[in-house]
Amino acid sequence: MTAITMGENEYRSLDRLNFSTLKYIISSPLKYIHQKEKPWEGSPATRLGNAVHSWLQGDKDKIFFEPDLSGIKTKKGEEAKNPSATSEGKALLAEFKKTLPPGAIAVPLEEKGTLESIEKNWKLNDDVQELRRKITHIEQVHIFEFEGLKFKAKLDEEGADFITDLKSAGQDASPENIRHTIIKNHYDMQAALYLVGKSNEIKVPILEIPYYMVFLETFEPFDVYVYRLSHEIINSGLRKLYSAVNKYKNIIIPGGKIYNKLEIV
């Protein structure tokens, strides 16, 4: 794995596979093709998640808050329940978007309190801060090869011999639910992919490299949870990783018919 420095647009233009592409392939090769032809532009939740990352990692200048729409009224003179859907609200947001610089993250004004509350609890968490004292790189771009395929990755935070992944969470991230969340969202495969690259770089076996996940809930009371992934979770991710790579090699690369092959479940 080679570490390089580059901007977001340059990173996106790199013609390499990454976790996002594997996530679609593992679900369905057809979903991968659809996503490649019609890239998903994100949602309010993903934009908030990006804002959380930038806010905590010292890049607050990238975050822009949308104008206050609370005083907008309907044509009947009543207070609008959904002001962004009104003609006035749409016009204000359109003008606001024209002012945004490249790479800006736009979020509703009311989310400023969310970001401040998350940051407060994040700073109060001793485990988080202990990890951060050992961090050597933030959002470092890496390129590497695996099973003959070229990959790219942007790791949230890493030390000399560990990786920390930040995740905003719109749902309960407590220990009772977190395993399901990790498996469902294929975070186990993401960890496996990043560990493969890190292992190649520092010449340490994958299962000997600590992989931490910090979950930041985006709803009150804005809890923060720190987890170290078990060998069981990492091995689950490795199985998914090999499955996704095989699907890419056997279905995407050859072309032709794209359909879901019969599987035993």
XYZ file of N, CA and C in Angstrom:
795
model
N 0.852 -1.181 0.000
C 0.000 0.000 0.000
C 0.887 1.230 0.000
N 0.610 2.152 -0.914
C 1.389 3.378 -1.030
C 0.545 4.569 -0.604
N 1.086 5.410 0.286
C 0.380 6.599 0.746
C 0.718 7.770 -0.167
N -0.318 8.502 -0.615
C -0.100 9.652 -1.475
C -1.000 10.799 -1.016
N -0.645 12.006 -1.410
C -1.420 13.182 -1.054
C -2.119 13.712 -2.300
N -3.439 13.925 -2.217
C -4.188 14.454 -3.353
C -5.514 15.018 -2.882
N -6.107 15.866 -3.721
C -7.403 16.457 -3.417
C -8.538 15.480 -3.646
N -9.731 15.868 -3.196
C -10.906 14.997 -3.300
C -11.246 14.682 -4.748
N -11.237 15.680 -5.618
C -11.587 15.449 -7.025
C -10.578 14.529 -7.697
N -9.309 14.716 -7.377
C -8.270 13.862 -7.948
C -8.432 12.427 -7.462
N -8.792 12.288 -6.177
C -9.009 10.952 -5.628
C -10.171 10.262 -6.332
N -11.271 10.993 -6.512
C -12.445 10.412 -7.167
C -12.162 9.998 -8.601
N -11.244 10.710 -9.250
C -10.942 10.410 -10.658
C -10.015 9.207 -10.828
N -9.423 8.738 -9.745
C -8.555 7.560 -9.839
C -9.365 6.351 -10.302
N -8.938 5.723 -11.371
C -9.662 4.570 -11.921
C -9.253 3.295 -11.185
N -9.751 3.187 -9.956
C -9.459 2.025 -9.131
C -10.710 1.630 -8.349
N -10.785 0.386 -7.963
C -11.884 -0.072 -7.129
C -11.709 0.456 -5.708
N -12.810 0.584 -5.000
C -12.743 0.976 -3.591
C -13.882 0.298 -2.835
N -14.015 0.634 -1.560
C -15.049 -0.017 -0.756
C -16.439 0.228 -1.322
N -16.701 1.442 -1.786
C -18.032 1.760 -2.302
C -18.408 0.877 -3.475
N -17.467 0.625 -4.381
C -17.774 -0.235 -5.520
C -17.990 -1.677 -5.068
N -17.164 -2.145 -4.150
C -17.317 -3.519 -3.658
C -18.655 -3.701 -2.939
N -19.097 -2.644 -2.258
C -20.363 -2.710 -1.520
C -21.523 -2.992 -2.452
N -21.489 -2.391 -3.637
C -22.553 -2.646 -4.612
C -22.385 -4.017 -5.254
N -21.150 -4.389 -5.553
C -20.912 -5.678 -6.205
C -21.334 -6.835 -5.313
N -21.017 -6.754 -4.009
C -21.361 -7.853 -3.103
C -22.868 -8.013 -2.997
N -23.587 -6.902 -3.143
C -25.047 -6.962 -3.096
C -25.617 -7.487 -4.402
N -25.143 -6.919 -5.514
C -25.648 -7.311 -6.832
C -24.805 -6.648 -7.908
N -24.240 -7.423 -8.844
C -23.484 -6.816 -9.943
C -24.312 -5.803 -10.733
N -25.631 -6.046 -10.838
C -26.489 -5.112 -11.556
C -26.553 -3.765 -10.835
N -26.570 -3.810 -9.500
C -26.568 -2.560 -8.729
C -25.254 -1.804 -8.959
N -24.163 -2.534 -9.102
C -22.882 -1.902 -9.383
C -22.919 -1.184 -10.728
N -23.452 -1.843 -11.752
C -23.551 -1.243 -13.083
C -24.437 0.000 -13.033
N -25.563 -0.112 -12.334
C -26.494 1.013 -12.229
C -25.837 2.198 -11.533
N -25.124 1.936 -10.446
C -24.454 3.000 -9.696
C -23.372 3.663 -10.534
N -22.690 2.890 -11.350
C -21.619 3.452 -12.175
C -22.199 4.356 -13.257
N -23.351 3.966 -13.809
C -23.983 4.756 -14.856
C -24.730 5.954 -14.296
N -25.319 5.788 -13.117
C -26.086 6.861 -12.479
C -25.642 6.991 -11.024
N -24.500 7.639 -10.805
C -23.962 7.744 -9.440
C -24.943 8.379 -8.467
N -25.004 7.787 -7.289
C -25.866 8.304 -6.232
C -25.291 9.608 -5.716
N -26.124 10.627 -5.604
C -25.651 11.949 -5.202
C -25.692 12.163 -3.699
N -26.063 11.157 -2.947
C -26.085 11.279 -1.501
C -27.444 11.694 -0.979
N -27.540 11.791 0.328
C -28.793 12.129 1.003
C -28.465 13.101 2.137
N -29.479 13.686 2.771
C -29.199 14.543 3.931
C -28.373 13.825 5.001
N -28.626 12.518 5.181
C -27.888 11.755 6.188
C -26.417 11.606 5.817
N -26.139 11.337 4.535
C -24.738 11.188 4.127
C -24.011 12.533 4.156
N -24.715 13.608 3.811
C -24.084 14.932 3.879
C -23.774 15.307 5.329
N -24.689 14.949 6.234
C -24.418 15.204 7.648
C -23.222 14.375 8.102
N -23.148 13.133 7.648
C -22.012 12.277 7.994
C -20.698 12.866 7.516
N -20.691 13.395 6.288
C -19.476 14.045 5.771
C -19.125 15.274 6.599
N -20.168 15.996 7.014
C -19.943 17.187 7.838
C -19.344 16.810 9.189
N -19.826 15.717 9.771
C -19.299 15.252 11.055
C -17.802 14.961 10.929
N -17.421 14.262 9.866
C -16.010 13.947 9.645
C -15.175 15.227 9.563
N -15.610 16.152 8.720
C -14.849 17.383 8.529
C -14.794 18.206 9.814
N -15.913 18.254 10.531
C -15.993 19.046 11.765
C -14.999 18.536 12.808
N -14.911 17.222 12.941
C -14.051 16.630 13.971
C -12.583 16.574 13.556
N -12.343 16.559 12.252
C -10.966 16.392 11.782
C -10.311 17.717 11.390
N -10.859 18.814 11.928
C -10.219 20.108 11.742
C -10.412 20.742 10.392
N -11.488 20.376 9.697
C -11.734 20.930 8.368
C -13.102 21.613 8.333
N -13.371 22.425 9.330
C -14.687 23.062 9.453
C -14.966 24.057 8.339
N -13.919 24.548 7.690
C -14.107 25.533 6.627
C -14.859 24.955 5.427
N -14.919 23.635 5.321
C -15.624 23.004 4.213
C -17.138 22.978 4.419
N -17.572 23.267 5.648
C -18.990 23.142 5.996
C -19.691 24.497 5.872
N -20.802 24.492 5.146
C -21.602 25.695 4.972
C -23.039 25.397 5.397
N -23.584 26.297 6.200
C -24.939 26.083 6.708
C -25.963 26.801 5.828
N -27.010 26.062 5.506
C -28.065 26.600 4.656
C -28.759 27.770 5.351
N -29.390 28.667 4.581
C -30.077 29.820 5.190
C -31.238 29.383 6.071
N -31.560 30.224 7.032
C -32.666 29.960 7.952
C -33.989 30.107 7.205
N -34.755 29.041 7.140
C -36.030 29.046 6.415
C -37.231 29.027 7.361
N -36.969 29.211 8.648
C -38.027 29.023 9.648
C -39.173 30.029 9.533
N -38.915 31.204 8.954
C -39.979 32.203 8.893
C -40.838 32.143 7.653
N -40.583 31.183 6.784
C -41.319 31.107 5.520
C -42.757 30.656 5.752
N -43.671 31.298 5.032
C -45.093 30.970 5.157
C -45.636 30.422 3.846
N -46.756 29.725 3.939
C -47.427 29.187 2.753
C -48.212 30.305 2.070
N -48.800 29.995 0.929
C -49.613 30.974 0.207
C -50.821 31.419 1.033
N -51.220 30.573 1.978
C -52.354 30.908 2.841
C -51.927 31.745 4.043
N -50.648 32.036 4.138
C -50.157 32.838 5.234
C -49.831 32.060 6.481
N -49.858 30.724 6.377
C -49.543 29.886 7.522
C -48.057 29.525 7.505
N -47.518 29.223 8.685
C -46.116 28.819 8.757
C -45.923 27.488 8.038
N -44.967 27.457 7.128
C -44.737 26.257 6.317
C -44.164 25.128 7.159
N -44.762 23.938 7.050
C -44.252 22.775 7.767
C -42.969 22.264 7.128
N -42.882 22.437 5.817
C -41.682 22.018 5.082
C -41.219 23.198 4.224
N -40.577 24.185 4.855
C -40.223 25.418 4.133
C -39.330 25.213 2.926
N -38.498 24.170 2.929
C -37.607 23.951 1.787
C -38.373 23.525 0.538
N -39.632 23.103 0.716
C -40.443 22.678 -0.422
C -41.269 23.821 -1.005
N -41.279 24.986 -0.351
C -42.027 26.137 -0.848
C -41.242 26.849 -1.948
N -41.928 27.659 -2.719
C -41.255 28.400 -3.798
C -40.176 29.313 -3.237
N -40.489 29.996 -2.133
C -39.522 30.894 -1.523
C -38.319 30.119 -0.988
N -38.600 28.985 -0.334
C -37.524 28.171 0.206
C -36.619 27.626 -0.882
N -37.211 27.142 -1.962
C -36.435 26.611 -3.082
C -35.548 27.695 -3.692
N -36.105 28.910 -3.816
C -35.337 30.011 -4.406
C -34.153 30.388 -3.520
N -34.383 30.439 -2.210
C -33.301 30.780 -1.278
C -32.194 29.731 -1.302
N -32.578 28.463 -1.332
C -31.590 27.387 -1.364
C -30.827 27.376 -2.680
N -31.525 27.689 -3.777
C -30.863 27.730 -5.083
C -29.800 28.824 -5.108
N -30.129 29.990 -4.559
C -29.163 31.085 -4.510
C -27.989 30.735 -3.599
N -28.294 30.072 -2.500
C -27.250 29.649 -1.556
C -26.269 28.688 -2.228
N -26.797 27.723 -2.986
C -25.940 26.725 -3.629
C -25.009 27.350 -4.658
N -25.432 28.459 -5.262
C -24.586 29.139 -6.241
C -23.319 29.712 -5.600
N -23.383 29.971 -4.318
C -22.251 30.592 -3.613
C -21.248 29.571 -3.086
N -21.587 28.276 -3.157
C -20.736 27.250 -2.559
C -19.480 26.999 -3.387
N -18.327 26.943 -2.757
C -17.095 26.609 -3.480
C -17.022 25.107 -3.733
N -16.149 24.679 -4.642
C -15.991 23.235 -4.898
C -15.603 22.485 -3.625
N -16.209 21.333 -3.431
C -15.893 20.518 -2.260
C -16.625 20.908 -1.003
N -17.513 21.902 -1.094
C -18.251 22.347 0.086
C -19.273 21.307 0.518
N -19.533 21.265 1.816
C -20.555 20.383 2.383
C -21.656 21.273 2.955
N -22.838 21.203 2.369
C -23.954 22.042 2.805
C -24.905 21.237 3.679
N -25.207 21.768 4.850
C -26.138 21.106 5.763
C -27.103 22.144 6.333
N -28.281 21.718 6.757
C -29.240 22.653 7.349
C -28.662 23.363 8.571
N -29.096 24.599 8.781
C -28.590 25.408 9.879
C -28.792 24.728 11.232
N -29.916 24.013 11.390
C -30.202 23.389 12.686
C -29.223 22.272 13.035
N -28.459 21.798 12.062
C -27.495 20.736 12.336
C -26.214 21.264 12.988
N -26.069 22.579 13.073
C -24.883 23.125 13.740
C -24.842 22.673 15.196
N -26.008 22.676 15.848
C -26.074 22.203 17.226
C -25.732 20.729 17.328
N -26.137 19.950 16.320
C -25.801 18.524 16.282
C -24.289 18.335 16.238
N -23.632 19.070 15.349
C -22.179 18.951 15.204
C -21.456 19.361 16.479
N -21.918 20.419 17.105
C -21.286 20.890 18.343
C -21.462 19.881 19.475
N -22.632 19.264 19.552
C -22.897 18.274 20.609
C -22.075 17.009 20.396
N -21.966 16.569 19.140
C -21.150 15.394 18.832
C -19.691 15.660 19.196
N -19.201 16.837 18.816
C -17.806 17.186 19.120
C -17.559 17.203 20.626
N -18.499 17.722 21.389
C -18.353 17.789 22.843
C -18.195 16.385 23.428
N -19.092 15.464 23.049
C -19.032 14.108 23.596
C -17.824 13.339 23.076
N -17.439 13.626 21.856
C -16.250 13.009 21.246
C -14.990 13.397 22.023
N -14.910 14.656 22.408
C -13.749 15.126 23.172
C -13.746 14.585 24.601
N -14.935 14.285 25.140
C -15.036 13.773 26.501
C -14.717 12.278 26.593
N -14.686 11.590 25.453
C -14.457 10.145 25.452
C -12.954 9.862 25.543
N -12.519 9.313 26.659
C -11.089 9.078 26.891
C -10.493 8.096 25.885
N -11.267 7.077 25.490
C -10.750 6.094 24.532
C -10.496 6.734 23.169
N -11.408 7.595 22.763
C -11.229 8.308 21.493
C -9.965 9.152 21.539
N -9.813 9.909 22.592
C -8.677 10.825 22.686
C -7.347 10.084 22.834
N -7.373 8.913 23.482
C -6.159 8.102 23.589
C -5.728 7.632 22.204
N -6.685 7.217 21.372
C -6.362 6.814 20.007
C -5.816 7.994 19.207
N -6.438 9.143 19.381
C -6.038 10.312 18.593
C -4.614 10.769 18.928
N -4.180 10.529 20.143
C -2.808 10.911 20.503
C -1.773 10.087 19.734
N -2.194 8.954 19.204
C -1.275 8.067 18.478
C -1.436 8.165 16.953
N -2.349 9.024 16.501
C -2.617 9.139 15.071
C -1.451 9.813 14.346
N -1.113 9.244 13.189
C -0.037 9.816 12.369
C -0.576 10.443 11.083
N -1.749 9.979 10.619
C -2.322 10.508 9.382
C -3.844 10.606 9.505
N -4.397 11.636 8.878
C -5.846 11.824 8.801
C -6.246 11.909 7.329
N -7.210 11.072 6.940
C -7.716 11.023 5.565
C -6.584 10.904 4.551
N -5.665 10.007 4.829
C -4.552 9.740 3.920
C -5.032 8.808 2.804
N -4.705 9.144 1.568
C -5.063 8.309 0.421
C -4.022 7.203 0.260
N -4.507 5.984 0.005
C -3.619 4.842 -0.226
C -4.030 4.148 -1.523
N -3.048 3.665 -2.257
C -3.314 2.838 -3.436
C -2.562 1.521 -3.248
N -3.211 0.428 -3.645
C -2.605 -0.893 -3.472
C -3.295 -1.894 -4.393
N -2.734 -3.089 -4.461
C -3.311 -4.154 -5.281
C -3.703 -5.332 -4.406
N -4.751 -6.003 -4.825
C -5.231 -7.191 -4.113
C -5.844 -8.140 -5.123
N -5.370 -9.380 -5.134
C -5.870 -10.391 -6.067
C -5.810 -9.906 -7.520
N -4.755 -9.139 -7.830
C -4.552 -8.684 -9.195
C -5.376 -7.477 -9.600
N -6.137 -6.920 -8.676
C -6.964 -5.743 -8.972
C -6.402 -4.519 -8.262
N -6.614 -3.348 -8.866
C -6.115 -2.096 -8.311
C -7.170 -1.450 -7.421
N -6.752 -1.022 -6.228
C -7.672 -0.428 -5.260
C -7.167 0.934 -4.799
N -8.101 1.723 -4.295
C -7.778 2.981 -3.638
C -8.577 3.040 -2.345
N -8.048 3.787 -1.375
C -8.741 3.917 -0.088
C -8.320 5.219 0.568
N -9.264 5.831 1.261
C -8.963 7.025 2.047
C -9.329 6.699 3.487
N -8.309 6.460 4.304
C -8.519 6.057 5.691
C -8.779 7.277 6.563
N -9.824 7.196 7.395
C -10.180 8.338 8.235
C -9.021 8.754 9.126
N -8.532 7.801 9.919
C -7.425 8.070 10.831
C -6.590 6.804 10.963
N -5.289 6.963 11.076
C -4.431 5.789 11.251
C -3.178 6.146 12.029
N -2.696 5.157 12.757
C -1.434 5.277 13.449
C -0.415 4.407 12.742
N 0.739 4.263 13.334
C 1.787 3.461 12.704
C 1.347 2.021 12.509
N 0.517 1.506 13.440
C 0.144 0.095 13.363
C -1.336 -0.146 13.659
N -2.197 0.830 13.402
C -3.631 0.627 13.612
C -4.437 1.558 12.707
N -5.721 1.265 12.578
C -6.643 2.069 11.768
C -7.846 2.437 12.624
N -8.308 3.671 12.482
C -9.534 4.105 13.144
C -10.503 4.621 12.093
N -11.719 4.107 12.124
C -12.749 4.484 11.154
C -13.874 5.212 11.881
N -14.212 6.418 11.426
C -15.300 7.190 12.022
C -16.594 6.940 11.259
N -17.680 6.705 12.004
C -18.983 6.490 11.380
C -20.044 7.321 12.093
N -20.747 8.157 11.344
C -21.911 8.814 11.924
C -23.041 7.789 11.926
N -23.872 7.842 12.946
C -24.915 6.822 13.114
C -26.257 7.479 13.382
N -27.181 7.256 12.468
C -28.536 7.778 12.642
C -29.421 6.845 13.435
N -28.865 5.679 13.814
C -29.596 4.704 14.619
C -28.736 4.286 15.810
N -29.348 3.589 16.734
C -28.683 3.146 17.954
C -27.397 2.386 17.642
N -26.267 2.856 18.168
C -24.969 2.217 17.931
C -24.429 1.544 19.187
N -25.311 1.209 20.123
C -24.889 0.560 21.360
C -24.460 -0.880 21.089
N -23.749 -1.501 22.036
C -23.236 -2.860 21.819
C -24.294 -3.885 21.430
N -25.532 -3.701 21.880
C -26.592 -4.664 21.571
C -26.935 -4.681 20.079
N -26.645 -3.595 19.373
C -27.057 -3.478 17.977
C -25.904 -3.373 16.984
N -24.704 -3.136 17.482
C -23.636 -2.737 16.582
C -23.177 -3.848 15.635
N -23.176 -5.080 16.075
C -22.737 -6.163 15.183
C -23.638 -6.245 13.950
N -24.943 -6.129 14.184
C -25.894 -6.160 13.061
C -25.624 -4.997 12.112
N -25.368 -3.806 12.663
C -25.092 -2.624 11.843
C -23.837 -2.827 11.006
N -22.790 -3.357 11.612
C -21.523 -3.557 10.904
C -21.688 -4.545 9.753
N -22.370 -5.663 10.020
C -22.566 -6.683 8.986
C -23.490 -6.169 7.887
N -24.594 -5.551 8.279
C -25.585 -5.078 7.303
C -24.994 -4.060 6.337
N -24.175 -3.152 6.839
C -23.600 -2.093 6.008
C -22.254 -2.472 5.387
N -21.848 -3.719 5.579
C -20.602 -4.243 5.018
C -19.365 -3.514 5.534
N -19.471 -2.960 6.757
C -18.295 -2.332 7.349
C -17.219 -3.360 7.646
N -17.624 -4.618 7.824
C -16.642 -5.686 8.031
C -15.774 -5.870 6.781
N -16.400 -5.771 5.603
C -15.643 -5.880 4.353
C -14.750 -4.665 4.159
N -15.230 -3.496 4.541
C -14.416 -2.291 4.455
C -13.168 -2.433 5.330
N -13.362 -2.931 6.541
C -12.231 -3.130 7.441
C -11.236 -4.130 6.842
N -11.750 -5.206 6.285
C -10.880 -6.221 5.697
C -10.050 -5.641 4.552
N -10.692 -4.845 3.710
C -9.983 -4.241 2.579
C -8.870 -3.315 3.060
N -9.192 -2.452 4.017
C -8.189 -1.515 4.526
C -7.058 -2.250 5.249
N -7.407 -3.319 5.947
C -6.385 -4.098 6.658
C -5.470 -4.838 5.691
N -6.004 -5.277 4.566
C -5.171 -5.908 3.542
C -4.097 -4.927 3.086
N -4.530 -3.682 2.805
C -3.573 -2.674 2.371
C -2.560 -2.335 3.455
N -3.044 -2.162 4.684
C -2.161 -1.821 5.800
C -1.173 -2.951 6.077
N -1.651 -4.184 5.988
C -0.796 -5.349 6.207
C 0.337 -5.399 5.187
N 0.016 -5.099 3.935
C 1.043 -5.090 2.892
C 2.080 -3.999 3.149
N 1.625 -2.896 3.735
C 2.517 -1.758 3.966
C 3.460 -1.990 5.137
N 2.922 -2.465 6.271
C 3.754 -2.569 7.482
C 4.242 -3.995 7.737
N 3.863 -4.924 6.850
C 4.336 -6.317 6.929
C 3.950 -6.983 8.259
N 2.702 -6.763 8.663
C 2.147 -7.381 9.865
C 0.895 -8.146 9.454
N 0.680 -9.374 9.957
C -0.528 -10.131 9.598
C -1.805 -9.338 9.873
N -2.786 -9.514 9.016
C -4.034 -8.752 9.095
C -4.660 -8.805 10.482
N -4.754 -9.999 11.055
C -5.444 -10.153 12.331
C -4.662 -9.593 13.516
N -3.443 -9.166 13.276
C -2.644 -8.568 14.351
C -2.684 -7.046 14.327
N -3.404 -6.475 13.363
C -3.510 -5.019 13.252
C -4.831 -4.565 13.868
N -4.811 -3.779 14.912
C -6.058 -3.305 15.535
C -6.849 -2.403 14.577
N -8.140 -2.681 14.480
C -9.033 -1.862 13.658
C -10.148 -1.351 14.573
N -10.159 -0.048 14.774
C -11.140 0.570 15.666
C -12.228 1.268 14.858
N -13.434 1.254 15.399
C -14.535 2.000 14.802
C -15.132 2.906 15.871
N -15.263 4.183 15.525
C -15.872 5.158 16.425
C -17.222 5.551 15.833
N -18.289 5.192 16.535
C -19.644 5.511 16.077
C -20.146 6.754 16.808
N -20.613 7.721 16.024
C -21.066 9.005 16.556
C -22.548 9.167 16.233
N -23.388 9.004 17.239
C -24.825 9.093 17.008
C -25.225 10.534 16.715
N -26.069 10.718 15.709
C -26.464 12.057 15.264
C -27.819 12.479 15.834
N -28.215 11.867 16.928
C -29.465 12.224 17.601
C -29.190 12.284 19.102
N -30.027 13.019 19.809
C -29.828 13.187 21.262
C -29.840 11.842 21.981
N -28.946 11.639 22.943
C -27.983 12.596 23.520
C -26.623 12.610 22.828
N -26.567 12.150 21.569
C -25.333 12.190 20.770
C -24.228 11.335 21.399
N -24.569 10.083 21.665
C -23.620 9.140 22.259
C -22.452 8.845 21.317
N -21.321 8.518 21.903
C -20.132 8.122 21.155
C -19.685 6.750 21.655
N -19.493 5.810 20.733
C -19.072 4.452 21.093
C -17.783 4.108 20.352
N -16.866 3.440 21.051
C -15.611 3.008 20.447
C -15.552 1.477 20.486
N -15.267 0.873 19.338
C -15.179 -0.586 19.256
C -13.871 -0.997 18.570
N -13.324 -2.112 19.020
C -12.239 -2.749 18.279
C -12.827 -4.005 17.652
N -12.677 -4.148 16.336
C -13.281 -5.278 15.653
C -12.600 -6.588 16.033
N -13.426 -7.593 16.274
C -12.935 -8.922 16.646
C -12.416 -9.661 15.417
N -11.669 -10.728 15.642
C -11.203 -11.565 14.538
C -12.389 -12.158 13.782
N -13.454 -12.445 14.488
C -14.651 -13.005 13.850
C -15.217 -12.026 12.821
N -15.325 -10.764 13.190
C -15.857 -9.749 12.277
C -14.918 -9.535 11.093
N -13.621 -9.481 11.364
C -12.657 -9.267 10.285
C -12.658 -10.446 9.315
N -12.733 -11.667 9.838
C -12.805 -12.838 8.960
C -14.085 -12.843 8.138
N -15.180 -12.377 8.730
C -16.424 -12.224 7.979
C -16.216 -11.255 6.817
N -15.515 -10.156 7.094
C -15.233 -9.184 6.050
C -14.321 -9.729 4.967
N -13.352 -10.541 5.358
C -12.454 -11.142 4.367
C -13.214 -12.072 3.426
N -14.158 -12.834 3.968
C -14.969 -13.715 3.111
C -15.775 -12.894 2.114
N -16.349 -11.794 2.581
C -17.103 -10.909 1.678
C -16.179 -10.302 0.624
N -14.982 -9.902 1.057
C -14.029 -9.275 0.144
C -13.669 -10.213 -0.993
N -13.347 -11.459 -0.676
C -13.022 -12.430 -1.727
C -14.228 -12.691 -2.621
N -15.420 -12.741 -2.034
C -16.633 -12.952 -2.823
C -16.858 -11.799 -3.797
N -16.700 -10.559 -3.327
C -16.897 -9.393 -4.186
C -15.860 -9.357 -5.310
N -14.611 -9.655 -4.973
C -13.545 -9.670 -5.979
C -13.822 -10.734 -7.033
N -14.277 -11.910 -6.611
C -14.584 -12.974 -7.567
C -15.747 -12.597 -8.475
N -16.763 -11.933 -7.904
C -17.885 -11.477 -8.731
C -17.412 -10.466 -9.771
N -16.525 -9.572 -9.349
C -16.005 -8.563 -10.278
C -15.226 -9.235 -11.414
N -14.396 -10.196 -11.051
C -13.575 -10.863 -12.058
C -14.400 -11.740 -13.001
N -15.397 -12.427 -12.443
C -16.131 -13.415 -13.230
C -17.385 -12.877 -13.912
N -17.877 -11.715 -13.452
C -19.113 -11.187 -14.024
C -18.903 -9.818 -14.664
N -18.278 -8.891 -13.936
C -18.138 -7.524 -14.442
C -17.098 -7.441 -15.560
N -15.919 -7.993 -15.341
C -14.846 -7.890 -16.330
C -15.208 -8.563 -17.653
N -15.733 -9.796 -17.647
C -16.066 -10.430 -18.928
C -17.182 -9.716 -19.682
N -18.064 -9.010 -18.960
C -19.198 -8.359 -19.615
C -20.275 -9.373 -19.965
N -21.100 -9.021 -20.917
C -22.195 -9.925 -21.298
C -23.364 -9.813 -20.336
N -24.006 -10.933 -20.077
C -25.185 -10.934 -19.214
C -24.813 -10.596 -17.770
N -25.570 -9.691 -17.187
C -25.367 -9.322 -15.785
C -26.601 -9.766 -15.010
N -26.427 -10.793 -14.217
C -27.552 -11.260 -13.407
C -26.999 -11.942 -12.165
N -27.866 -12.154 -11.186
C -27.458 -12.794 -9.940
C -27.478 -14.308 -10.102
N -26.315 -14.916 -9.915
C -26.199 -16.372 -10.047
C -26.864 -17.061 -8.858
N -27.276 -18.307 -9.069
C -27.869 -19.103 -8.003
C -26.890 -19.259 -6.855
N -27.375 -19.046 -5.639
C -26.531 -19.191 -4.445
C -27.270 -19.995 -3.384
N -26.524 -20.643 -2.534
C -27.097 -21.366 -1.394
C -27.125 -20.429 -0.197
N -28.280 -20.279 0.439
C -28.412 -19.368 1.574
C -28.925 -20.106 2.789
